[in-house]
Amino acid sequence: MLRATLTDLQYDVTRKDATEPAFNNTYWDNKEVGIYVDIVSGEPLFSSLDKFKSGTGWPSFSRPLVSKNVVEKKDAKFFMVRTEVRSTNGDSHLGHLFDDGPKPTGLRYCINSASLEFISVNELEKRGYEEFVPLFE
């Protein structure tokens, strides 16, 4: 069922821990106001208020919108140790966490666009995310 609802890239990223190309993905340069949710589960993950231009070619955020919706795991693949970021309910591979982000957190959540769906501020209430509307007022 899930396989039929996602594109090949979305499936490979969220289920097979793949990484999409830098500077060639949907949200790396998105400047719209709103939230980013898990493409699989719809759980709210990040906000445009915490998005910043990292120069990496992937969407980067200084913190999660809802901390309990993001899980950090040790990733020792490719002969290095990194911190993988996954969604709690969807168990989607989102990307990785680095400690070279801006203040005040110093964190950079480097996230694959293919694991996300963007909900613009104008669509929040209609899509069931009305609790986040006050963040943008």
Short mmCIF file of N, CA, C and O in Angstrom, two decimals:
data_model
loop_
_atom_site.label_atom_id
_atom_site.label_comp_id
_atom_site.label_asym_id
_atom_site.label_seq_id
_atom_site.Cartn_x
_atom_site.Cartn_y
_atom_site.Cartn_z
N MET A 1 0.83 -1.20 0.00
CA MET A 1 0.00 0.00 0.00
C MET A 1 0.87 1.26 0.00
O MET A 1 0.70 2.12 -0.82
N LEU A 2 1.80 1.36 0.95
CA LEU A 2 2.66 2.53 1.04
C LEU A 2 3.49 2.70 -0.23
O LEU A 2 3.66 3.81 -0.73
N ARG A 3 3.96 1.61 -0.76
CA ARG A 3 4.78 1.63 -1.98
C ARG A 3 4.03 2.30 -3.12
O ARG A 3 4.62 3.01 -3.94
N ALA A 4 2.73 2.10 -3.17
CA ALA A 4 1.92 2.65 -4.26
C ALA A 4 1.63 4.14 -4.08
O ALA A 4 1.30 4.82 -5.05
N THR A 5 1.78 4.66 -2.87
CA THR A 5 1.45 6.07 -2.63
C THR A 5 2.65 7.00 -2.70
O THR A 5 2.48 8.21 -2.77
N LEU A 6 3.85 6.45 -2.69
CA LEU A 6 5.06 7.26 -2.73
C LEU A 6 5.75 7.15 -4.08
O LEU A 6 5.66 6.12 -4.75
N THR A 7 6.48 8.19 -4.45
CA THR A 7 7.32 8.09 -5.65
C THR A 7 8.49 7.15 -5.33
O THR A 7 8.74 6.83 -4.16
N ASP A 8 9.21 6.73 -6.35
CA ASP A 8 10.36 5.86 -6.13
C ASP A 8 11.37 6.53 -5.18
O ASP A 8 11.89 5.90 -4.28
N LEU A 9 11.62 7.82 -5.40
CA LEU A 9 12.57 8.54 -4.56
C LEU A 9 12.08 8.65 -3.12
O LEU A 9 12.84 8.40 -2.18
N GLN A 10 10.81 9.00 -2.93
CA GLN A 10 10.25 9.08 -1.58
C GLN A 10 10.36 7.74 -0.86
O GLN A 10 10.71 7.69 0.32
N TYR A 11 10.08 6.68 -1.55
CA TYR A 11 10.17 5.35 -0.95
C TYR A 11 11.60 4.99 -0.60
O TYR A 11 11.89 4.51 0.50
N ASP A 12 12.52 5.25 -1.53
CA ASP A 12 13.92 4.92 -1.29
C ASP A 12 14.48 5.71 -0.11
O ASP A 12 15.23 5.18 0.71
N VAL A 13 14.13 6.99 0.00
CA VAL A 13 14.62 7.82 1.10
C VAL A 13 14.00 7.38 2.42
O VAL A 13 14.71 7.13 3.40
N THR A 14 12.68 7.30 2.48
CA THR A 14 12.01 7.03 3.76
C THR A 14 12.14 5.60 4.22
O THR A 14 12.19 5.34 5.42
N ARG A 15 12.21 4.64 3.31
CA ARG A 15 12.22 3.23 3.69
C ARG A 15 13.57 2.53 3.54
O ARG A 15 13.85 1.54 4.19
N LYS A 16 14.41 3.05 2.63
CA LYS A 16 15.71 2.41 2.39
C LYS A 16 16.88 3.31 2.79
O LYS A 16 18.02 3.05 2.42
N ASP A 17 16.57 4.40 3.49
CA ASP A 17 17.59 5.32 4.03
C ASP A 17 18.46 5.95 2.95
O ASP A 17 19.64 6.27 3.18
N ALA A 18 17.90 6.17 1.77
CA ALA A 18 18.65 6.80 0.68
C ALA A 18 18.77 8.30 0.93
O ALA A 18 18.13 8.86 1.82
N THR A 19 19.58 8.94 0.11
CA THR A 19 19.74 10.39 0.15
C THR A 19 19.49 10.93 -1.25
O THR A 19 20.02 10.41 -2.23
N GLU A 20 18.69 11.98 -1.32
CA GLU A 20 18.41 12.60 -2.62
C GLU A 20 19.56 13.54 -3.01
O GLU A 20 20.38 13.89 -2.17
N PRO A 21 19.62 13.93 -4.28
CA PRO A 21 20.71 14.81 -4.72
C PRO A 21 20.63 16.20 -4.08
O PRO A 21 19.55 16.76 -3.93
N ALA A 22 21.79 16.74 -3.75
CA ALA A 22 21.87 18.11 -3.23
C ALA A 22 21.51 19.10 -4.34
O ALA A 22 21.81 18.85 -5.52
N PHE A 23 20.88 20.20 -3.98
CA PHE A 23 20.50 21.28 -4.88
C PHE A 23 19.56 20.82 -6.00
O PHE A 23 19.33 21.56 -6.95
N ASN A 24 19.04 19.61 -5.90
CA ASN A 24 18.12 19.09 -6.92
C ASN A 24 17.01 18.34 -6.20
O ASN A 24 16.80 17.14 -6.43
N ASN A 25 16.33 19.07 -5.32
CA ASN A 25 15.24 18.49 -4.55
C ASN A 25 14.20 19.57 -4.29
O ASN A 25 14.48 20.76 -4.43
N THR A 26 13.04 19.18 -3.92
CA THR A 26 11.88 20.06 -3.86
C THR A 26 12.00 21.25 -2.92
O THR A 26 11.62 22.36 -3.28
N TYR A 27 12.51 21.07 -1.73
CA TYR A 27 12.42 22.13 -0.72
C TYR A 27 13.73 22.80 -0.33
O TYR A 27 13.73 23.66 0.54
N TRP A 28 14.84 22.45 -0.93
CA TRP A 28 16.12 23.00 -0.49
C TRP A 28 16.12 24.53 -0.53
O TRP A 28 16.74 25.18 0.31
N ASP A 29 15.38 25.13 -1.47
CA ASP A 29 15.36 26.59 -1.59
C ASP A 29 13.95 27.15 -1.38
O ASP A 29 13.66 28.27 -1.80
N ASN A 30 13.08 26.37 -0.74
CA ASN A 30 11.71 26.83 -0.50
C ASN A 30 11.73 27.96 0.54
O ASN A 30 12.27 27.80 1.62
N LYS A 31 11.10 29.08 0.19
CA LYS A 31 11.06 30.23 1.10
C LYS A 31 9.64 30.51 1.60
O LYS A 31 9.41 31.51 2.28
N GLU A 32 8.71 29.64 1.27
CA GLU A 32 7.33 29.82 1.72
C GLU A 32 7.21 29.60 3.22
O GLU A 32 8.03 28.92 3.84
N VAL A 33 6.17 30.18 3.80
CA VAL A 33 5.93 30.08 5.24
C VAL A 33 4.96 28.93 5.51
O VAL A 33 3.92 28.81 4.85
N GLY A 34 5.32 28.08 6.47
CA GLY A 34 4.46 26.95 6.83
C GLY A 34 5.23 25.89 7.59
O GLY A 34 6.28 26.17 8.16
N ILE A 35 4.71 24.68 7.56
CA ILE A 35 5.35 23.58 8.27
C ILE A 35 5.66 22.43 7.31
O ILE A 35 5.07 22.32 6.23
N TYR A 36 6.57 21.59 7.75
CA TYR A 36 6.96 20.40 7.00
C TYR A 36 6.55 19.19 7.82
O TYR A 36 6.85 19.11 9.01
N VAL A 37 5.85 18.27 7.16
CA VAL A 37 5.35 17.07 7.83
C VAL A 37 5.94 15.83 7.16
O VAL A 37 6.41 15.88 6.02
N ASP A 38 5.91 14.72 7.87
CA ASP A 38 6.38 13.44 7.34
C ASP A 38 5.50 13.03 6.17
O ASP A 38 4.27 12.99 6.29
N ILE A 39 6.09 12.72 5.04
CA ILE A 39 5.35 12.32 3.84
C ILE A 39 4.58 11.02 4.06
O ILE A 39 3.56 10.79 3.43
N VAL A 40 5.02 10.20 5.01
CA VAL A 40 4.38 8.92 5.28
C VAL A 40 3.25 9.05 6.29
O VAL A 40 2.12 8.63 6.05
N SER A 41 3.53 9.65 7.43
CA SER A 41 2.57 9.69 8.55
C SER A 41 1.82 11.01 8.70
O SER A 41 0.80 11.05 9.37
N GLY A 42 2.36 12.08 8.14
CA GLY A 42 1.75 13.39 8.31
C GLY A 42 2.08 14.07 9.62
O GLY A 42 1.61 15.16 9.90
N GLU A 43 2.93 13.44 10.44
CA GLU A 43 3.27 14.07 11.72
C GLU A 43 4.11 15.32 11.49
O GLU A 43 5.00 15.33 10.64
N PRO A 44 3.80 16.41 12.21
CA PRO A 44 4.53 17.66 12.04
C PRO A 44 5.98 17.52 12.51
O PRO A 44 6.23 16.99 13.60
N LEU A 45 6.91 17.99 11.69
CA LEU A 45 8.32 17.81 11.98
C LEU A 45 9.10 19.11 12.12
O LEU A 45 9.83 19.29 13.08
N PHE A 46 8.96 20.01 11.15
CA PHE A 46 9.77 21.23 11.13
C PHE A 46 8.93 22.42 10.67
O PHE A 46 7.90 22.25 10.04
N SER A 47 9.42 23.61 10.99
CA SER A 47 8.74 24.85 10.63
C SER A 47 9.64 25.72 9.75
O SER A 47 10.87 25.71 9.94
N SER A 48 9.04 26.49 8.88
CA SER A 48 9.82 27.43 8.08
C SER A 48 10.48 28.48 8.97
O SER A 48 11.48 29.09 8.57
N LEU A 49 9.95 28.70 10.16
CA LEU A 49 10.54 29.67 11.09
C LEU A 49 11.92 29.22 11.57
O LEU A 49 12.73 30.06 11.99
N ASP A 50 12.20 27.92 11.50
CA ASP A 50 13.48 27.37 11.94
C ASP A 50 14.34 26.90 10.78
O ASP A 50 15.39 26.27 10.97
N LYS A 51 13.92 27.20 9.55
CA LYS A 51 14.66 26.80 8.36
C LYS A 51 15.71 27.86 8.06
O LYS A 51 15.47 29.04 8.25
N PHE A 52 16.87 27.42 7.63
CA PHE A 52 17.92 28.37 7.29
C PHE A 52 18.71 27.88 6.09
O PHE A 52 18.70 26.70 5.75
N LYS A 53 19.37 28.81 5.45
CA LYS A 53 20.17 28.49 4.27
C LYS A 53 21.53 27.98 4.74
O LYS A 53 22.35 28.75 5.26
N SER A 54 21.76 26.70 4.58
CA SER A 54 23.00 26.08 5.06
C SER A 54 24.07 25.98 3.98
O SER A 54 25.24 25.73 4.29
N GLY A 55 23.67 26.13 2.72
CA GLY A 55 24.61 26.00 1.63
C GLY A 55 24.89 24.55 1.24
O GLY A 55 25.72 24.29 0.38
N THR A 56 24.18 23.61 1.87
CA THR A 56 24.42 22.19 1.60
C THR A 56 23.60 21.64 0.43
O THR A 56 23.93 20.59 -0.10
N GLY A 57 22.51 22.33 0.09
CA GLY A 57 21.65 21.85 -0.99
C GLY A 57 20.49 21.00 -0.51
O GLY A 57 19.74 20.45 -1.32
N TRP A 58 20.32 20.89 0.80
CA TRP A 58 19.17 20.20 1.38
C TRP A 58 18.49 21.15 2.36
O TRP A 58 19.13 22.03 2.93
N PRO A 59 17.19 20.97 2.60
CA PRO A 59 16.53 21.80 3.62
C PRO A 59 17.21 21.59 4.97
O PRO A 59 17.49 20.46 5.36
N SER A 60 17.49 22.68 5.65
CA SER A 60 18.14 22.61 6.95
C SER A 60 17.34 23.40 7.99
O SER A 60 16.86 24.50 7.70
N PHE A 61 17.22 22.82 9.16
CA PHE A 61 16.43 23.41 10.24
C PHE A 61 17.26 23.42 11.52
O PHE A 61 18.06 22.52 11.75
N SER A 62 17.03 24.42 12.36
CA SER A 62 17.79 24.53 13.60
C SER A 62 17.18 23.73 14.75
O SER A 62 17.85 23.48 15.75
N ARG A 63 15.93 23.31 14.58
CA ARG A 63 15.27 22.49 15.61
C ARG A 63 13.98 21.92 15.04
O ARG A 63 13.42 22.45 14.09
N PRO A 64 13.49 20.85 15.65
CA PRO A 64 12.20 20.27 15.23
C PRO A 64 11.04 21.17 15.70
O PRO A 64 11.17 21.87 16.71
N LEU A 65 9.96 21.10 15.01
CA LEU A 65 8.74 21.80 15.42
C LEU A 65 8.13 21.10 16.63
O LEU A 65 7.71 21.74 17.59
N VAL A 66 8.07 19.77 16.57
CA VAL A 66 7.56 18.95 17.67
C VAL A 66 8.65 17.92 17.99
O VAL A 66 8.81 16.94 17.26
N SER A 67 9.37 18.15 19.07
CA SER A 67 10.53 17.31 19.41
C SER A 67 10.20 15.83 19.50
O SER A 67 10.98 14.98 19.07
N LYS A 68 9.04 15.50 20.06
CA LYS A 68 8.69 14.09 20.25
C LYS A 68 8.44 13.36 18.93
O LYS A 68 8.38 12.14 18.90
N ASN A 69 8.32 14.11 17.83
CA ASN A 69 8.08 13.49 16.52
C ASN A 69 9.37 13.17 15.78
O ASN A 69 9.33 12.64 14.67
N VAL A 70 10.52 13.49 16.39
CA VAL A 70 11.81 13.26 15.76
C VAL A 70 12.67 12.39 16.67
O VAL A 70 12.83 12.67 17.85
N VAL A 71 13.20 11.32 16.11
CA VAL A 71 14.04 10.38 16.84
C VAL A 71 15.46 10.46 16.29
O VAL A 71 15.65 10.52 15.07
N GLU A 72 16.44 10.46 17.17
CA GLU A 72 17.84 10.47 16.76
C GLU A 72 18.44 9.10 17.02
O GLU A 72 18.24 8.52 18.08
N LYS A 73 19.17 8.59 16.01
CA LYS A 73 19.80 7.27 16.13
C LYS A 73 21.23 7.34 15.63
O LYS A 73 21.54 8.08 14.70
N LYS A 74 22.10 6.55 16.23
CA LYS A 74 23.49 6.46 15.78
C LYS A 74 23.52 5.78 14.42
O LYS A 74 22.88 4.76 14.21
N ASP A 75 24.27 6.37 13.49
CA ASP A 75 24.42 5.85 12.14
C ASP A 75 25.91 5.66 11.88
O ASP A 75 26.65 6.64 11.78
N ALA A 76 26.35 4.42 11.79
CA ALA A 76 27.77 4.13 11.59
C ALA A 76 28.06 3.60 10.18
O ALA A 76 29.06 2.94 9.95
N LYS A 77 27.20 3.91 9.24
CA LYS A 77 27.42 3.47 7.85
C LYS A 77 28.49 4.33 7.18
O LYS A 77 28.74 5.45 7.59
N PHE A 78 29.05 3.83 6.13
CA PHE A 78 30.00 4.56 5.29
C PHE A 78 31.25 5.00 6.05
O PHE A 78 31.78 6.08 5.82
N PHE A 79 31.69 4.19 7.00
CA PHE A 79 32.95 4.41 7.71
C PHE A 79 33.00 5.71 8.49
O PHE A 79 34.06 6.31 8.68
N MET A 80 31.84 6.20 8.94
CA MET A 80 31.78 7.38 9.79
C MET A 80 30.62 7.23 10.75
O MET A 80 29.71 6.45 10.51
N VAL A 81 30.65 7.98 11.82
CA VAL A 81 29.55 7.96 12.78
C VAL A 81 28.80 9.29 12.69
O VAL A 81 29.40 10.36 12.81
N ARG A 82 27.51 9.18 12.41
CA ARG A 82 26.65 10.36 12.32
C ARG A 82 25.41 10.09 13.16
O ARG A 82 25.18 8.98 13.63
N THR A 83 24.59 11.13 13.29
CA THR A 83 23.31 10.99 13.96
C THR A 83 22.21 11.03 12.92
O THR A 83 22.00 12.05 12.26
N GLU A 84 21.54 9.90 12.75
CA GLU A 84 20.41 9.81 11.82
C GLU A 84 19.18 10.41 12.48
O GLU A 84 18.99 10.29 13.68
N VAL A 85 18.33 11.03 11.68
CA VAL A 85 17.08 11.59 12.15
C VAL A 85 15.94 10.83 11.47
O VAL A 85 15.92 10.71 10.24
N ARG A 86 15.01 10.31 12.29
CA ARG A 86 13.85 9.58 11.79
C ARG A 86 12.59 10.16 12.42
O ARG A 86 12.64 10.76 13.49
N SER A 87 11.46 9.96 11.76
CA SER A 87 10.19 10.37 12.36
C SER A 87 9.75 9.30 13.35
O SER A 87 10.02 8.11 13.15
N THR A 88 9.09 9.72 14.38
CA THR A 88 8.69 8.80 15.45
C THR A 88 7.61 7.83 14.98
O THR A 88 7.77 6.61 15.10
N ASN A 89 6.52 8.34 14.47
CA ASN A 89 5.38 7.48 14.11
C ASN A 89 5.53 6.83 12.73
O ASN A 89 5.19 5.67 12.56
N GLY A 90 6.02 7.57 11.77
CA GLY A 90 6.18 7.02 10.42
C GLY A 90 7.44 6.18 10.27
O GLY A 90 7.57 5.44 9.31
N ASP A 91 8.38 6.31 11.20
CA ASP A 91 9.68 5.65 11.13
C ASP A 91 10.36 5.92 9.79
O ASP A 91 11.04 5.07 9.22
N SER A 92 10.17 7.13 9.28
CA SER A 92 10.78 7.52 8.01
C SER A 92 12.19 8.04 8.24
O SER A 92 12.42 8.81 9.18
N HIS A 93 13.10 7.63 7.39
CA HIS A 93 14.43 8.23 7.40
C HIS A 93 14.25 9.65 6.88
O HIS A 93 13.72 9.87 5.79
N LEU A 94 14.69 10.64 7.68
CA LEU A 94 14.55 12.04 7.29
C LEU A 94 15.87 12.63 6.80
O LEU A 94 15.90 13.37 5.84
N GLY A 95 16.95 12.31 7.50
CA GLY A 95 18.25 12.86 7.16
C GLY A 95 19.20 12.67 8.32
O GLY A 95 19.13 11.66 9.02
N HIS A 96 20.03 13.69 8.58
CA HIS A 96 21.03 13.61 9.65
C HIS A 96 21.12 14.92 10.42
O HIS A 96 20.76 15.98 9.91
N LEU A 97 21.62 14.81 11.63
CA LEU A 97 21.78 15.95 12.53
C LEU A 97 23.27 16.25 12.70
O LEU A 97 24.06 15.35 12.94
N PHE A 98 23.61 17.53 12.57
CA PHE A 98 24.99 17.98 12.72
C PHE A 98 25.04 19.13 13.71
O PHE A 98 24.04 19.80 13.94
N ASP A 99 26.21 19.37 14.27
CA ASP A 99 26.34 20.42 15.28
C ASP A 99 26.99 21.69 14.74
O ASP A 99 27.69 22.40 15.44
N ASP A 100 26.74 21.99 13.46
CA ASP A 100 27.32 23.19 12.84
C ASP A 100 26.25 24.18 12.40
O ASP A 100 26.43 24.95 11.46
N GLY A 101 25.12 24.20 13.12
CA GLY A 101 24.03 25.10 12.78
C GLY A 101 24.13 26.45 13.47
O GLY A 101 25.06 26.69 14.24
N PRO A 102 23.17 27.33 13.20
CA PRO A 102 23.20 28.68 13.78
C PRO A 102 22.76 28.70 15.24
O PRO A 102 22.17 27.74 15.74
N LYS A 103 23.04 29.79 15.90
CA LYS A 103 22.54 30.00 17.26
C LYS A 103 21.04 30.19 17.19
O LYS A 103 20.53 30.58 16.16
N PRO A 104 20.26 29.88 18.19
CA PRO A 104 20.73 29.55 19.53
C PRO A 104 21.00 28.05 19.73
O PRO A 104 21.63 27.69 20.72
N THR A 105 20.56 27.18 18.82
CA THR A 105 20.70 25.74 19.07
C THR A 105 22.06 25.19 18.65
O THR A 105 22.54 24.22 19.21
N GLY A 106 22.67 25.78 17.61
CA GLY A 106 23.92 25.26 17.08
C GLY A 106 23.74 23.98 16.30
O GLY A 106 24.70 23.33 15.91
N LEU A 107 22.47 23.62 16.04
CA LEU A 107 22.16 22.36 15.36
C LEU A 107 21.76 22.59 13.92
O LEU A 107 21.20 23.63 13.57
N ARG A 108 22.04 21.59 13.08
CA ARG A 108 21.58 21.59 11.69
C ARG A 108 20.95 20.24 11.40
O ARG A 108 21.62 19.23 11.28
N TYR A 109 19.64 20.25 11.30
CA TYR A 109 18.89 19.07 10.87
C TYR A 109 18.89 19.13 9.35
O TYR A 109 18.18 19.94 8.75
N CYS A 110 19.70 18.31 8.72
CA CYS A 110 19.85 18.27 7.27
C CYS A 110 18.88 17.19 6.76
O CYS A 110 19.10 16.00 6.97
N ILE A 111 17.82 17.62 6.10
CA ILE A 111 16.67 16.76 5.83
C ILE A 111 16.44 16.58 4.33
O ILE A 111 16.53 17.53 3.55
N ASN A 112 16.09 15.38 3.94
CA ASN A 112 15.72 15.08 2.55
C ASN A 112 14.32 15.62 2.26
O ASN A 112 13.37 15.31 2.98
N SER A 113 14.20 16.40 1.19
CA SER A 113 12.89 16.88 0.77
C SER A 113 11.92 15.74 0.50
O SER A 113 10.72 15.85 0.74
N ALA A 114 12.45 14.63 0.00
CA ALA A 114 11.61 13.49 -0.37
C ALA A 114 10.90 12.86 0.82
O ALA A 114 9.93 12.12 0.65
N SER A 115 11.35 13.16 2.02
CA SER A 115 10.70 12.62 3.22
C SER A 115 9.64 13.57 3.77
O SER A 115 8.97 13.25 4.75
N LEU A 116 9.51 14.73 3.13
CA LEU A 116 8.65 15.79 3.66
C LEU A 116 7.50 16.15 2.72
O LEU A 116 7.59 15.96 1.52
N GLU A 117 6.47 16.70 3.33
CA GLU A 117 5.42 17.41 2.60
C GLU A 117 5.32 18.78 3.24
O GLU A 117 5.30 18.90 4.47
N PHE A 118 5.27 19.81 2.43
CA PHE A 118 5.16 21.17 2.94
C PHE A 118 3.68 21.58 2.99
O PHE A 118 2.95 21.37 2.03
N ILE A 119 3.28 22.13 4.12
CA ILE A 119 1.92 22.66 4.28
C ILE A 119 2.04 24.16 4.50
O ILE A 119 2.58 24.59 5.53
N SER A 120 1.56 24.96 3.56
CA SER A 120 1.69 26.41 3.69
C SER A 120 0.80 26.93 4.81
O SER A 120 -0.19 26.29 5.19
N VAL A 121 1.16 28.07 5.35
CA VAL A 121 0.43 28.66 6.47
C VAL A 121 -1.06 28.83 6.12
O VAL A 121 -1.92 28.67 6.99
N ASN A 122 -1.37 29.10 4.88
CA ASN A 122 -2.75 29.28 4.45
C ASN A 122 -3.55 27.98 4.42
O ASN A 122 -4.77 28.00 4.36
N GLU A 123 -2.86 26.85 4.43
CA GLU A 123 -3.50 25.54 4.36
C GLU A 123 -3.54 24.81 5.71
O GLU A 123 -4.14 23.74 5.81
N LEU A 124 -2.89 25.36 6.71
CA LEU A 124 -2.76 24.65 7.99
C LEU A 124 -4.10 24.25 8.57
O LEU A 124 -4.30 23.08 8.93
N GLU A 125 -5.01 25.18 8.69
CA GLU A 125 -6.32 24.88 9.30
C GLU A 125 -7.09 23.87 8.46
O GLU A 125 -7.63 22.90 8.99
N LYS A 126 -7.12 24.08 7.19
CA LYS A 126 -7.85 23.20 6.26
C LYS A 126 -7.31 21.76 6.31
O LYS A 126 -8.06 20.80 6.18
N ARG A 127 -6.00 21.61 6.52
CA ARG A 127 -5.36 20.30 6.49
C ARG A 127 -5.28 19.64 7.88
O ARG A 127 -4.72 18.56 8.03
N GLY A 128 -5.83 20.32 8.92
CA GLY A 128 -5.86 19.72 10.25
C GLY A 128 -4.68 20.08 11.14
O GLY A 128 -4.45 19.42 12.16
N TYR A 129 -3.95 21.10 10.77
CA TYR A 129 -2.79 21.53 11.56
C TYR A 129 -3.03 22.91 12.18
O TYR A 129 -2.11 23.69 12.34
N GLU A 130 -4.27 23.18 12.56
CA GLU A 130 -4.64 24.50 13.08
C GLU A 130 -3.89 24.91 14.34
O GLU A 130 -3.72 26.09 14.61
N GLU A 131 -3.41 23.95 15.11
CA GLU A 131 -2.67 24.28 16.33
C GLU A 131 -1.39 25.07 16.05
O GLU A 131 -0.86 25.75 16.93
N PHE A 132 -0.90 25.04 14.80
CA PHE A 132 0.34 25.73 14.46
C PHE A 132 0.11 27.11 13.86
O PHE A 132 1.07 27.86 13.67
N VAL A 133 -1.13 27.46 13.57
CA VAL A 133 -1.44 28.77 13.00
C VAL A 133 -0.90 29.92 13.86
O VAL A 133 -0.30 30.85 13.33
N PRO A 134 -1.08 29.89 15.20
CA PRO A 134 -0.59 31.00 16.02
C PRO A 134 0.93 31.26 15.90
O PRO A 134 1.38 32.39 16.15
N LEU A 135 1.70 30.28 15.53
CA LEU A 135 3.14 30.48 15.37
C LEU A 135 3.47 31.52 14.31
O LEU A 135 4.51 32.18 14.35
N PHE A 136 2.56 31.66 13.34
CA PHE A 136 2.82 32.52 12.20
C PHE A 136 2.06 33.85 12.25
O PHE A 136 2.07 34.59 11.29
N GLU A 137 1.40 34.12 13.36
CA GLU A 137 0.61 35.36 13.47
C GLU A 137 1.44 36.48 14.04
O GLU A 137 2.42 36.31 14.70
#
